[in-house]
Amino acid sequence: MTSRASPRTWRTAPTWTAPATWVWPWAWPWPSWPSSPPWPSSSSRSCCGGGSWSPAAPPPPPPLLLLPQLLWREELEPCGTPCEGLFISVAFKLLILLLGSWALFFRRPKAFFPRVFVFRALLMVLVFLLVVSYWLFYGVRILDSRDRNYRAVVQFAVSLVDALLFVHYLAVVLLELRQLQPQFTLKAVRSADGPSRFYNVGHLSIQRAAVWILENYYHDFPVYNPALLNLPKSVLSKKMSGFKVYSLGEENSTNNSTGQSRAVIAAAARRRDNSHNEFYYEEAEHERRVRKRRARLVVAVEEAFTHIKRLQEEEQKNPREIMDPREAAQAIFASMARAMQKYLRTTKQQPYHTMESILQHLEFCITHDMTPKAFLERYLTAGPTIQYHKDRWLAKQWTLVSEEPVTNGLKDGVVFVLKRQDFSLVVSTKKIPFFKLSEEFVDPKSHKFIMRLQSETSV
């Protein structure tokens, strides 16, 4: 299967050199950006590329107020109290804009995306064009003419801050609120062993939906255990035997020997088809062993917990008899270690529970006065993936495979795959259907009944 998209050549962003002599901002040699996104990842720019004003744009509103004071202060008309009120307004609006931009844009990225976030890039372009337009107007109408009306300059700066605030509100709608209303249902299936989960999401791109799936995967899916995938060895070892039938008689006995060979091969095939019975009995025997090991483990843990007791403050004991939680865990672990080891080996969980991790969990349960059932909860039922140590499940890198561009939004029928070394997550998309409800009014007074009597009925 060939890819429909031609391979791209990544290009670096162009650079520019500042002129030797100072020129006004509208005359700066701004770089010409390529028409297509040249960057392979957007996460490296997520902290610096989405603020309330673009980093590539000219300076924010405060210089608009400072330049007239620095260049022609003696010629400015006194402003007085109205300008002081506008100064306070600008200060608080800039503070709100700074806090809102920090909360929305300057967050630590949760994942590295293969492509840029389209709405974030559009907002950066919008902010850049807005600030550049204001600076061009400011240079032509105010700096060149040396406007003496300082109140008009302050109101111009206030209008720029208001425009930036409205752009920030637009960013909140596009980046946060737009995805809250569910529009699609995603079904994620683990390819190796088959567990699946369903999630409702809003309007997301394919790459952001993939990150959403991974965020929920680690606490919704059980840990991947490749040891549980193999059939019993007694079933796998049953292979069809090869037969060779030789004719030692005359030529007229050829038909008889052929029929005998077919009968022998058919009998071997029937024996092979009975392997499902062997698998059934093997499963039943395994479940019996698991129940037996589980009962022994529960009894051993219950007895071990009866040997420790929390020391009360008013009780006076010999200092040699007092133990901290770590020492208490080591003291009672010996009585349950054999039963725990056999149970984990029978259920094939031994790669995910080391002796040190069991001791740490036992110490945690003793410290917080947890019961034996609370201690055994981690081992008797399959827990989520994130419950285990990171070395056992954490994948350093996932690969997103999709026939559609990953910057496209979700659509009905879109399928993408998240691959790692030992398995993959296959995600299919279904659009939530549109529901049409009709109303039917029922008069409460219409609830009247009569009793129908028959001649055979005894009352």
C-alpha angles and dihedrals in degrees: 000000000000124000117250094215119076116234115268127224111223114230129196122238114265120250132213135205122230115244120254093239125047117259131178119270095257089061096052114124098245113197120251107240120213118258095236124053106267098188122094095207136033100192093081088061098041094094098046105024104064109049126132088275127026117258089227092054125092118272120298126259102289094076088057088066097041102049097068090048091052100041108036107005094145092057097051120109115239112261104185125173099357091059092047090055090049090050090056090048092051092047095052094042091052090049091051090046091050094050093045092049091049092051094046106034112015096066126124107264116247095209144004109254121210092222138028121274104253099210092047091051091048091051090051090052091047093051091046093052092045095052093042091051092051092048093049091051090045093052096047100040103032113019098042095043094038092226111215095200099095092177089063089051091053092048089050090055090047090054090053091052090049091051091051090050091053090050088052090052088051089051091053090053095046099039103034116012098041093066097047098081110078114241105154139037116221121202114200118194125185106227098211103056105004110242112151138191135190125222133184115218137171131228104325135152118246093255093050091046088053090054089048090054092049092049090056096037096073095055100032105042122069116244115278110251113182091189090071093058098071123091118233114283091236089063097042093050092060102097129163111265120230118239131198117194118199125195112224096172134072127303093262089065092065094099092051093051091049091053092049092051091051091051092051093049091047091053091051090050091052090052089050092051090057090067090099088067090053090049090051093052091043090055092048091050091049092051090050091053091047092052090048094050091044093054091050091049093050092050093046093051093046091053093045093053091053090066095065130065132179111250113236120222094241093051118096116213137168109271089230090062095052117096134182120233093267093053092045091051092051091048097055098033093076092064093054101033097093094048090046092050094050093047094050091047092050093049091041093237098123094104090061100046119056123185091252093053091049091050091049091050091047091050090050092051093048092049093054097040094246121170126244090257090056089051093050095047092088094054104035097054129040107254131204121282096254091059092075130069115287093238088066100053114005113113116205093208138019123196119219113214118189137154089213123065107270091230091063119100124251117276135181110282098016112146126191133169131220109206133195132166101279105023143357139224115233110204123193125187129222124179116234106248124244112252124211116199126194127198126230120185120215118196110226089217090063092073097100127135140184130207117243112211126194128200092243093051116100113217 
